[in-house]
Amino acid sequence: MMNIPDAGDYRAALYIRLSKEDESEGPSQSVQNQRSMLERFAAEQGIEVCGVYTDDGWSGTSFDRPDFLRMIGDIEAGKINMVITKDLSRLGRDYIMTGHYMERYFPEKRVRYISLLDGVDTGVDSAANDITPFRAIMNDMYAKDISKKIKSVKRDKQRRGEFIGGKAVYG
């Protein structure tokens, strides 16, 4: 468990994202679980939470997500100086852009980034931080692999003449 001795110096954003593959109605259980985990961590550490940003149903392969962009706006406005996610893949699955935020943008804006399950904390020097670029590459490769598998299944269904569209409209 991480310990943030200077927690009072931070105004945190809790960032939550769930992939578009989970298209359930309303906020999904995973989003609720992520939020609960992040809020509990912030409360235990005494970190002020200034905003909860949730992109439910958005792929991590793009950083053009509504609440992610809103969070960046709040960082630009000086409202936030810490970002907390459940794991690195919640921040994003594009390793180049994830690296940009981790290695350039957050340090330039003096934003501390914490990934709870990965043990990443840019506010301390640790081995978990050293392997972060490799985690980002693996997250990117995972997203590309899943995409290929989904396309393959859909192509196979098309060849067999099966329905691959969305839900049929009523009326």
N, C-alpha and C. Protein backbone atom coordinates (compact mmCIF):
# COMPACT_ATOMS: atom_id res chain seq x y z
N MET A 1 0.84 -1.19 0.00
CA MET A 1 0.00 0.00 0.00
C MET A 1 0.88 1.24 0.00
N MET A 2 0.54 2.18 -0.85
CA MET A 2 1.29 3.43 -0.94
C MET A 2 1.00 4.31 0.26
N ASN A 3 1.97 5.15 0.57
CA ASN A 3 1.80 6.12 1.63
C ASN A 3 2.18 7.48 1.05
N ILE A 4 1.29 8.45 1.14
CA ILE A 4 1.52 9.78 0.60
C ILE A 4 1.67 10.75 1.77
N PRO A 5 2.91 10.96 2.26
CA PRO A 5 3.09 11.80 3.44
C PRO A 5 2.72 13.27 3.21
N ASP A 6 2.84 13.76 1.98
CA ASP A 6 2.53 15.16 1.69
C ASP A 6 1.17 15.29 1.00
N ALA A 7 0.20 14.44 1.40
CA ALA A 7 -1.11 14.37 0.75
C ALA A 7 -1.85 15.70 0.74
N GLY A 8 -1.64 16.52 1.73
CA GLY A 8 -2.32 17.80 1.82
C GLY A 8 -1.92 18.79 0.73
N ASP A 9 -0.83 18.49 0.04
CA ASP A 9 -0.36 19.37 -1.04
C ASP A 9 -1.07 19.10 -2.36
N TYR A 10 -1.92 18.08 -2.40
CA TYR A 10 -2.49 17.66 -3.68
C TYR A 10 -3.99 17.87 -3.78
N ARG A 11 -4.40 18.19 -5.01
CA ARG A 11 -5.80 18.29 -5.40
C ARG A 11 -5.97 17.26 -6.53
N ALA A 12 -6.65 16.17 -6.22
CA ALA A 12 -6.64 15.01 -7.12
C ALA A 12 -7.84 14.93 -8.05
N ALA A 13 -7.53 14.34 -9.21
CA ALA A 13 -8.55 13.90 -10.16
C ALA A 13 -8.57 12.39 -10.09
N LEU A 14 -9.74 11.82 -9.92
CA LEU A 14 -9.89 10.38 -9.99
C LEU A 14 -10.38 10.10 -11.40
N TYR A 15 -9.55 9.41 -12.18
CA TYR A 15 -9.93 9.15 -13.57
C TYR A 15 -10.33 7.69 -13.74
N ILE A 16 -11.52 7.48 -14.29
CA ILE A 16 -12.11 6.16 -14.45
C ILE A 16 -12.48 5.98 -15.92
N ARG A 17 -12.10 4.84 -16.47
CA ARG A 17 -12.46 4.56 -17.86
C ARG A 17 -12.80 3.08 -17.99
N LEU A 18 -13.81 2.83 -18.81
CA LEU A 18 -14.16 1.45 -19.13
C LEU A 18 -14.33 1.36 -20.63
N SER A 19 -13.81 0.33 -21.21
CA SER A 19 -13.79 0.15 -22.66
C SER A 19 -15.19 0.13 -23.27
N LYS A 20 -15.25 0.53 -24.53
CA LYS A 20 -16.52 0.54 -25.25
C LYS A 20 -17.08 -0.86 -25.46
N GLU A 21 -16.29 -1.89 -25.26
CA GLU A 21 -16.78 -3.26 -25.43
C GLU A 21 -17.85 -3.61 -24.39
N ASP A 22 -17.85 -2.89 -23.26
CA ASP A 22 -18.85 -3.13 -22.23
C ASP A 22 -19.95 -2.09 -22.40
N GLU A 23 -20.98 -2.44 -23.16
CA GLU A 23 -22.03 -1.48 -23.47
C GLU A 23 -23.29 -1.75 -22.66
N SER A 24 -23.17 -1.77 -21.36
CA SER A 24 -24.34 -1.98 -20.52
C SER A 24 -25.06 -0.65 -20.33
N GLU A 25 -26.31 -0.72 -19.99
CA GLU A 25 -27.09 0.48 -19.75
C GLU A 25 -26.65 1.13 -18.44
N GLY A 26 -26.46 2.43 -18.47
CA GLY A 26 -26.06 3.18 -17.28
C GLY A 26 -24.63 2.86 -16.89
N PRO A 27 -24.18 3.41 -15.75
CA PRO A 27 -22.80 3.14 -15.32
C PRO A 27 -22.62 1.67 -14.99
N SER A 28 -21.55 1.11 -15.49
CA SER A 28 -21.33 -0.32 -15.28
C SER A 28 -20.82 -0.60 -13.87
N GLN A 29 -20.89 -1.85 -13.50
CA GLN A 29 -20.40 -2.26 -12.19
C GLN A 29 -18.91 -1.99 -12.07
N SER A 30 -18.16 -2.18 -13.16
CA SER A 30 -16.73 -1.95 -13.11
C SER A 30 -16.40 -0.48 -12.84
N VAL A 31 -17.17 0.42 -13.43
CA VAL A 31 -16.97 1.85 -13.19
C VAL A 31 -17.21 2.15 -11.71
N GLN A 32 -18.27 1.59 -11.17
CA GLN A 32 -18.58 1.80 -9.75
C GLN A 32 -17.48 1.23 -8.86
N ASN A 33 -16.95 0.07 -9.23
CA ASN A 33 -15.86 -0.53 -8.45
C ASN A 33 -14.60 0.32 -8.51
N GLN A 34 -14.27 0.83 -9.71
CA GLN A 34 -13.10 1.69 -9.84
C GLN A 34 -13.26 2.94 -8.97
N ARG A 35 -14.43 3.54 -9.04
CA ARG A 35 -14.67 4.77 -8.27
C ARG A 35 -14.53 4.51 -6.77
N SER A 36 -15.12 3.42 -6.31
CA SER A 36 -15.05 3.07 -4.90
C SER A 36 -13.59 2.87 -4.46
N MET A 37 -12.81 2.16 -5.28
CA MET A 37 -11.40 1.91 -4.97
C MET A 37 -10.61 3.22 -4.88
N LEU A 38 -10.81 4.09 -5.85
CA LEU A 38 -10.06 5.35 -5.89
C LEU A 38 -10.48 6.28 -4.76
N GLU A 39 -11.77 6.36 -4.48
CA GLU A 39 -12.24 7.22 -3.38
C GLU A 39 -11.73 6.72 -2.04
N ARG A 40 -11.72 5.40 -1.85
CA ARG A 40 -11.22 4.83 -0.59
C ARG A 40 -9.74 5.15 -0.41
N PHE A 41 -8.94 5.00 -1.48
CA PHE A 41 -7.52 5.32 -1.42
C PHE A 41 -7.31 6.79 -1.07
N ALA A 42 -8.02 7.68 -1.74
CA ALA A 42 -7.86 9.11 -1.48
C ALA A 42 -8.24 9.44 -0.03
N ALA A 43 -9.32 8.86 0.45
CA ALA A 43 -9.76 9.12 1.82
C ALA A 43 -8.74 8.60 2.83
N GLU A 44 -8.23 7.39 2.61
CA GLU A 44 -7.24 6.81 3.53
C GLU A 44 -5.96 7.63 3.57
N GLN A 45 -5.59 8.23 2.43
CA GLN A 45 -4.35 9.02 2.36
C GLN A 45 -4.56 10.47 2.76
N GLY A 46 -5.80 10.92 2.86
CA GLY A 46 -6.09 12.31 3.18
C GLY A 46 -5.89 13.24 1.98
N ILE A 47 -6.12 12.71 0.78
CA ILE A 47 -5.97 13.49 -0.45
C ILE A 47 -7.31 14.13 -0.80
N GLU A 48 -7.28 15.43 -1.07
CA GLU A 48 -8.48 16.15 -1.49
C GLU A 48 -8.83 15.75 -2.92
N VAL A 49 -10.06 15.30 -3.12
CA VAL A 49 -10.54 14.95 -4.46
C VAL A 49 -11.29 16.15 -5.03
N CYS A 50 -10.76 16.69 -6.11
CA CYS A 50 -11.38 17.86 -6.74
C CYS A 50 -12.28 17.50 -7.91
N GLY A 51 -12.20 16.27 -8.35
CA GLY A 51 -13.07 15.86 -9.45
C GLY A 51 -12.97 14.38 -9.74
N VAL A 52 -14.10 13.82 -10.16
CA VAL A 52 -14.15 12.44 -10.62
C VAL A 52 -14.51 12.51 -12.09
N TYR A 53 -13.67 11.92 -12.92
CA TYR A 53 -13.81 11.98 -14.37
C TYR A 53 -14.02 10.57 -14.88
N THR A 54 -15.17 10.34 -15.53
CA THR A 54 -15.54 8.99 -15.93
C THR A 54 -15.85 8.93 -17.42
N ASP A 55 -15.11 8.11 -18.13
CA ASP A 55 -15.39 7.83 -19.53
C ASP A 55 -15.83 6.37 -19.63
N ASP A 56 -17.13 6.15 -19.47
CA ASP A 56 -17.69 4.80 -19.52
C ASP A 56 -18.08 4.50 -20.96
N GLY A 57 -17.52 3.43 -21.51
CA GLY A 57 -17.81 3.04 -22.88
C GLY A 57 -16.86 3.66 -23.89
N TRP A 58 -15.70 4.14 -23.44
CA TRP A 58 -14.73 4.76 -24.33
C TRP A 58 -13.47 3.92 -24.40
N SER A 59 -12.98 3.72 -25.59
CA SER A 59 -11.76 2.95 -25.80
C SER A 59 -10.54 3.73 -25.29
N GLY A 60 -9.60 3.00 -24.77
CA GLY A 60 -8.36 3.61 -24.30
C GLY A 60 -7.35 3.83 -25.42
N THR A 61 -7.71 3.43 -26.66
CA THR A 61 -6.78 3.60 -27.77
C THR A 61 -6.77 5.03 -28.29
N SER A 62 -7.72 5.83 -27.85
CA SER A 62 -7.77 7.25 -28.22
C SER A 62 -7.82 8.08 -26.95
N PHE A 63 -7.19 9.23 -26.98
CA PHE A 63 -7.25 10.14 -25.84
C PHE A 63 -8.27 11.25 -26.06
N ASP A 64 -9.06 11.11 -27.10
CA ASP A 64 -10.12 12.06 -27.40
C ASP A 64 -11.40 11.59 -26.73
N ARG A 65 -11.38 11.59 -25.38
CA ARG A 65 -12.50 11.14 -24.58
C ARG A 65 -13.04 12.33 -23.79
N PRO A 66 -14.36 12.48 -23.69
CA PRO A 66 -14.93 13.69 -23.09
C PRO A 66 -14.42 14.03 -21.69
N ASP A 67 -14.48 13.09 -20.77
CA ASP A 67 -14.06 13.42 -19.40
C ASP A 67 -12.55 13.49 -19.26
N PHE A 68 -11.81 12.76 -20.10
CA PHE A 68 -10.35 12.91 -20.08
C PHE A 68 -9.99 14.33 -20.50
N LEU A 69 -10.63 14.82 -21.55
CA LEU A 69 -10.37 16.19 -22.01
C LEU A 69 -10.81 17.22 -20.98
N ARG A 70 -11.90 16.95 -20.30
CA ARG A 70 -12.35 17.85 -19.22
C ARG A 70 -11.31 17.87 -18.10
N MET A 71 -10.75 16.70 -17.77
CA MET A 71 -9.70 16.63 -16.75
C MET A 71 -8.47 17.42 -17.18
N ILE A 72 -8.07 17.28 -18.44
CA ILE A 72 -6.92 18.04 -18.95
C ILE A 72 -7.20 19.54 -18.84
N GLY A 73 -8.43 19.95 -19.14
CA GLY A 73 -8.81 21.35 -18.98
C GLY A 73 -8.66 21.83 -17.55
N ASP A 74 -9.02 20.97 -16.60
CA ASP A 74 -8.88 21.33 -15.18
C ASP A 74 -7.42 21.36 -14.75
N ILE A 75 -6.59 20.52 -15.36
CA ILE A 75 -5.14 20.59 -15.09
C ILE A 75 -4.60 21.91 -15.62
N GLU A 76 -4.99 22.26 -16.85
CA GLU A 76 -4.55 23.52 -17.45
C GLU A 76 -4.98 24.72 -16.62
N ALA A 77 -6.16 24.62 -16.00
CA ALA A 77 -6.68 25.71 -15.18
C ALA A 77 -6.06 25.74 -13.78
N GLY A 78 -5.21 24.75 -13.47
CA GLY A 78 -4.54 24.72 -12.17
C GLY A 78 -5.39 24.15 -11.05
N LYS A 79 -6.51 23.52 -11.38
CA LYS A 79 -7.39 22.96 -10.35
C LYS A 79 -6.89 21.62 -9.82
N ILE A 80 -6.06 20.93 -10.61
CA ILE A 80 -5.63 19.57 -10.29
C ILE A 80 -4.12 19.46 -10.41
N ASN A 81 -3.50 18.76 -9.44
CA ASN A 81 -2.07 18.48 -9.53
C ASN A 81 -1.74 17.01 -9.19
N MET A 82 -2.77 16.17 -9.27
CA MET A 82 -2.58 14.73 -9.09
C MET A 82 -3.67 14.00 -9.87
N VAL A 83 -3.28 12.92 -10.56
CA VAL A 83 -4.24 12.07 -11.27
C VAL A 83 -4.06 10.66 -10.73
N ILE A 84 -5.18 10.04 -10.34
CA ILE A 84 -5.15 8.69 -9.80
C ILE A 84 -6.05 7.80 -10.67
N THR A 85 -5.50 6.66 -11.09
CA THR A 85 -6.29 5.66 -11.82
C THR A 85 -6.13 4.30 -11.15
N LYS A 86 -7.03 3.39 -11.49
CA LYS A 86 -6.95 2.03 -10.97
C LYS A 86 -5.68 1.35 -11.47
N ASP A 87 -5.45 1.43 -12.78
CA ASP A 87 -4.22 0.89 -13.36
C ASP A 87 -3.86 1.72 -14.59
N LEU A 88 -2.70 1.48 -15.13
CA LEU A 88 -2.19 2.28 -16.24
C LEU A 88 -3.08 2.17 -17.47
N SER A 89 -3.70 1.02 -17.70
CA SER A 89 -4.54 0.85 -18.89
C SER A 89 -5.79 1.72 -18.83
N ARG A 90 -6.20 2.15 -17.64
CA ARG A 90 -7.35 3.05 -17.53
C ARG A 90 -6.98 4.43 -18.07
N LEU A 91 -5.72 4.84 -17.90
CA LEU A 91 -5.27 6.12 -18.46
C LEU A 91 -5.32 6.03 -19.98
N GLY A 92 -4.79 4.94 -20.55
CA GLY A 92 -4.84 4.77 -21.99
C GLY A 92 -4.12 3.52 -22.44
N ARG A 93 -4.43 3.11 -23.67
CA ARG A 93 -3.81 1.91 -24.25
C ARG A 93 -2.96 2.23 -25.46
N ASP A 94 -2.79 3.49 -25.79
CA ASP A 94 -1.89 3.89 -26.87
C ASP A 94 -0.57 4.25 -26.19
N TYR A 95 0.46 3.41 -26.38
CA TYR A 95 1.68 3.58 -25.59
C TYR A 95 2.41 4.88 -25.89
N ILE A 96 2.29 5.40 -27.11
CA ILE A 96 2.97 6.66 -27.42
C ILE A 96 2.31 7.81 -26.66
N MET A 97 0.98 7.88 -26.70
CA MET A 97 0.29 8.96 -26.00
C MET A 97 0.35 8.78 -24.48
N THR A 98 0.28 7.54 -24.02
CA THR A 98 0.42 7.30 -22.58
C THR A 98 1.79 7.77 -22.12
N GLY A 99 2.82 7.45 -22.91
CA GLY A 99 4.17 7.92 -22.60
C GLY A 99 4.26 9.43 -22.62
N HIS A 100 3.59 10.06 -23.57
CA HIS A 100 3.58 11.52 -23.64
C HIS A 100 3.04 12.12 -22.34
N TYR A 101 1.90 11.59 -21.88
CA TYR A 101 1.32 12.14 -20.65
C TYR A 101 2.20 11.83 -19.43
N MET A 102 2.70 10.61 -19.37
CA MET A 102 3.50 10.21 -18.20
C MET A 102 4.87 10.89 -18.16
N GLU A 103 5.53 10.99 -19.30
CA GLU A 103 6.91 11.47 -19.33
C GLU A 103 7.05 12.96 -19.62
N ARG A 104 6.05 13.55 -20.25
CA ARG A 104 6.16 14.96 -20.64
C ARG A 104 5.10 15.83 -20.00
N TYR A 105 3.84 15.56 -20.37
CA TYR A 105 2.76 16.47 -19.99
C TYR A 105 2.62 16.59 -18.47
N PHE A 106 2.45 15.47 -17.77
CA PHE A 106 2.27 15.54 -16.32
C PHE A 106 3.47 16.19 -15.62
N PRO A 107 4.71 15.80 -15.94
CA PRO A 107 5.84 16.48 -15.29
C PRO A 107 5.90 17.99 -15.60
N GLU A 108 5.61 18.37 -16.86
CA GLU A 108 5.64 19.79 -17.21
C GLU A 108 4.59 20.57 -16.45
N LYS A 109 3.45 19.96 -16.18
CA LYS A 109 2.36 20.62 -15.44
C LYS A 109 2.46 20.38 -13.94
N ARG A 110 3.52 19.69 -13.51
CA ARG A 110 3.73 19.36 -12.10
C ARG A 110 2.57 18.56 -11.52
N VAL A 111 2.14 17.57 -12.30
CA VAL A 111 1.05 16.68 -11.91
C VAL A 111 1.64 15.33 -11.53
N ARG A 112 1.31 14.88 -10.35
CA ARG A 112 1.74 13.57 -9.87
C ARG A 112 0.73 12.54 -10.34
N TYR A 113 1.22 11.44 -10.91
CA TYR A 113 0.34 10.39 -11.41
C TYR A 113 0.51 9.13 -10.57
N ILE A 114 -0.63 8.54 -10.18
CA ILE A 114 -0.61 7.31 -9.39
C ILE A 114 -1.51 6.28 -10.06
N SER A 115 -0.97 5.10 -10.28
CA SER A 115 -1.72 3.95 -10.78
C SER A 115 -1.72 2.93 -9.64
N LEU A 116 -2.86 2.76 -9.00
CA LEU A 116 -2.91 1.97 -7.77
C LEU A 116 -2.45 0.52 -7.94
N LEU A 117 -3.05 -0.21 -8.86
CA LEU A 117 -2.74 -1.64 -8.95
C LEU A 117 -1.36 -1.92 -9.51
N ASP A 118 -0.82 -0.98 -10.31
CA ASP A 118 0.51 -1.16 -10.87
C ASP A 118 1.61 -0.68 -9.93
N GLY A 119 1.23 0.04 -8.88
CA GLY A 119 2.22 0.57 -7.95
C GLY A 119 3.01 1.74 -8.51
N VAL A 120 2.50 2.36 -9.56
CA VAL A 120 3.19 3.49 -10.18
C VAL A 120 2.85 4.76 -9.42
N ASP A 121 3.88 5.52 -9.08
CA ASP A 121 3.70 6.81 -8.41
C ASP A 121 4.85 7.70 -8.87
N THR A 122 4.55 8.67 -9.70
CA THR A 122 5.60 9.52 -10.25
C THR A 122 6.19 10.47 -9.20
N GLY A 123 5.61 10.48 -8.01
CA GLY A 123 6.12 11.32 -6.94
C GLY A 123 7.26 10.68 -6.17
N VAL A 124 7.55 9.41 -6.44
CA VAL A 124 8.64 8.71 -5.77
C VAL A 124 9.47 7.96 -6.81
N ASP A 125 10.69 7.66 -6.44
CA ASP A 125 11.56 6.88 -7.32
C ASP A 125 11.37 5.40 -6.96
N SER A 126 10.85 4.63 -7.93
CA SER A 126 10.61 3.20 -7.64
C SER A 126 10.79 2.36 -8.89
N ALA A 127 10.99 1.08 -8.67
CA ALA A 127 11.15 0.13 -9.78
C ALA A 127 9.86 0.03 -10.58
N ALA A 128 8.70 0.18 -9.93
CA ALA A 128 7.41 0.12 -10.64
C ALA A 128 7.35 1.22 -11.70
N ASN A 129 7.90 2.38 -11.39
CA ASN A 129 7.92 3.47 -12.37
C ASN A 129 8.83 3.14 -13.55
N ASP A 130 9.92 2.42 -13.28
CA ASP A 130 10.89 2.10 -14.34
C ASP A 130 10.31 1.19 -15.41
N ILE A 131 9.38 0.30 -15.04
CA ILE A 131 8.82 -0.62 -16.04
C ILE A 131 7.53 -0.09 -16.66
N THR A 132 7.12 1.10 -16.30
CA THR A 132 5.88 1.67 -16.83
C THR A 132 5.85 1.71 -18.36
N PRO A 133 6.93 2.11 -19.05
CA PRO A 133 6.87 2.10 -20.52
C PRO A 133 6.56 0.72 -21.10
N PHE A 134 7.08 -0.32 -20.46
CA PHE A 134 6.81 -1.68 -20.94
C PHE A 134 5.35 -2.06 -20.70
N ARG A 135 4.79 -1.64 -19.58
CA ARG A 135 3.37 -1.88 -19.32
C ARG A 135 2.52 -1.18 -20.38
N ALA A 136 2.89 0.05 -20.72
CA ALA A 136 2.15 0.81 -21.72
C ALA A 136 2.19 0.10 -23.08
N ILE A 137 3.33 -0.43 -23.44
CA ILE A 137 3.45 -1.17 -24.71
C ILE A 137 2.56 -2.41 -24.68
N MET A 138 2.56 -3.13 -23.57
CA MET A 138 1.73 -4.33 -23.45
C MET A 138 0.24 -3.97 -23.51
N ASN A 139 -0.16 -2.86 -22.90
CA ASN A 139 -1.55 -2.43 -22.96
C ASN A 139 -1.95 -2.11 -24.40
N ASP A 140 -1.05 -1.47 -25.14
CA ASP A 140 -1.30 -1.14 -26.55
C ASP A 140 -1.43 -2.42 -27.37
N MET A 141 -0.52 -3.36 -27.16
CA MET A 141 -0.55 -4.62 -27.90
C MET A 141 -1.83 -5.41 -27.58
N TYR A 142 -2.28 -5.37 -26.34
CA TYR A 142 -3.51 -6.05 -25.95
C TYR A 142 -4.70 -5.49 -26.73
N ALA A 143 -4.79 -4.16 -26.80
CA ALA A 143 -5.90 -3.52 -27.52
C ALA A 143 -5.88 -3.91 -28.99
N LYS A 144 -4.71 -3.94 -29.61
CA LYS A 144 -4.61 -4.31 -31.02
C LYS A 144 -4.97 -5.77 -31.24
N ASP A 145 -4.55 -6.63 -30.32
CA ASP A 145 -4.84 -8.06 -30.42
C ASP A 145 -6.35 -8.31 -30.31
N ILE A 146 -7.00 -7.68 -29.35
CA ILE A 146 -8.45 -7.84 -29.17
C ILE A 146 -9.18 -7.36 -30.42
N SER A 147 -8.74 -6.24 -30.98
CA SER A 147 -9.37 -5.70 -32.19
C SER A 147 -9.28 -6.71 -33.34
N LYS A 148 -8.12 -7.31 -33.52
CA LYS A 148 -7.95 -8.31 -34.59
C LYS A 148 -8.88 -9.50 -34.37
N LYS A 149 -9.00 -9.95 -33.13
CA LYS A 149 -9.83 -11.11 -32.83
C LYS A 149 -11.31 -10.80 -33.10
N ILE A 150 -11.76 -9.62 -32.71
CA ILE A 150 -13.16 -9.24 -32.92
C ILE A 150 -13.45 -9.15 -34.42
N LYS A 151 -12.54 -8.54 -35.18
CA LYS A 151 -12.73 -8.43 -36.64
C LYS A 151 -12.77 -9.81 -37.27
N SER A 152 -11.93 -10.71 -36.81
CA SER A 152 -11.88 -12.07 -37.35
C SER A 152 -13.20 -12.79 -37.12
N VAL A 153 -13.75 -12.68 -35.94
CA VAL A 153 -15.02 -13.32 -35.61
C VAL A 153 -16.14 -12.75 -36.48
N LYS A 154 -16.15 -11.42 -36.65
CA LYS A 154 -17.20 -10.80 -37.47
C LYS A 154 -17.08 -11.23 -38.93
N ARG A 155 -15.85 -11.29 -39.46
CA ARG A 155 -15.67 -11.74 -40.84
C ARG A 155 -16.15 -13.17 -41.01
N ASP A 156 -15.86 -14.02 -40.04
CA ASP A 156 -16.29 -15.41 -40.11
C ASP A 156 -17.82 -15.50 -40.11
N LYS A 157 -18.47 -14.72 -39.28
CA LYS A 157 -19.93 -14.71 -39.24
C LYS A 157 -20.50 -14.22 -40.57
N GLN A 158 -19.87 -13.19 -41.15
CA GLN A 158 -20.32 -12.68 -42.45
C GLN A 158 -20.26 -13.78 -43.50
N ARG A 159 -19.16 -14.50 -43.55
CA ARG A 159 -18.98 -15.58 -44.53
C ARG A 159 -20.06 -16.65 -44.39
N ARG A 160 -20.50 -16.87 -43.16
CA ARG A 160 -21.54 -17.89 -42.93
C ARG A 160 -22.94 -17.32 -43.09
N GLY A 161 -23.03 -16.01 -43.39
CA GLY A 161 -24.33 -15.38 -43.60
C GLY A 161 -25.08 -15.04 -42.33
N GLU A 162 -24.36 -15.00 -41.20
CA GLU A 162 -25.00 -14.67 -39.93
C GLU A 162 -25.12 -13.16 -39.77
N PHE A 163 -26.06 -12.73 -38.96
CA PHE A 163 -26.30 -11.32 -38.67
C PHE A 163 -25.18 -10.79 -37.76
N ILE A 164 -24.57 -9.67 -38.16
CA ILE A 164 -23.50 -9.10 -37.33
C ILE A 164 -23.79 -7.65 -36.95
N GLY A 165 -24.97 -7.16 -37.31
CA GLY A 165 -25.31 -5.77 -37.01
C GLY A 165 -25.69 -5.59 -35.55
N GLY A 166 -26.08 -4.38 -35.26
CA GLY A 166 -26.55 -4.05 -33.91
C GLY A 166 -27.97 -4.55 -33.72
N LYS A 167 -28.62 -4.05 -32.72
CA LYS A 167 -30.00 -4.44 -32.46
C LYS A 167 -30.90 -3.85 -33.52
N ALA A 168 -31.85 -4.61 -33.97
CA ALA A 168 -32.81 -4.13 -34.97
C ALA A 168 -33.73 -3.09 -34.34
N VAL A 169 -34.04 -2.06 -35.11
CA VAL A 169 -34.93 -0.99 -34.60
C VAL A 169 -36.37 -1.50 -34.60
N TYR A 170 -37.16 -0.98 -33.70
CA TYR A 170 -38.57 -1.36 -33.62
C TYR A 170 -39.36 -0.46 -34.55
N GLY A 171 -40.45 -1.01 -35.12
CA GLY A 171 -41.34 -0.20 -35.94
C GLY A 171 -41.12 -0.47 -37.33
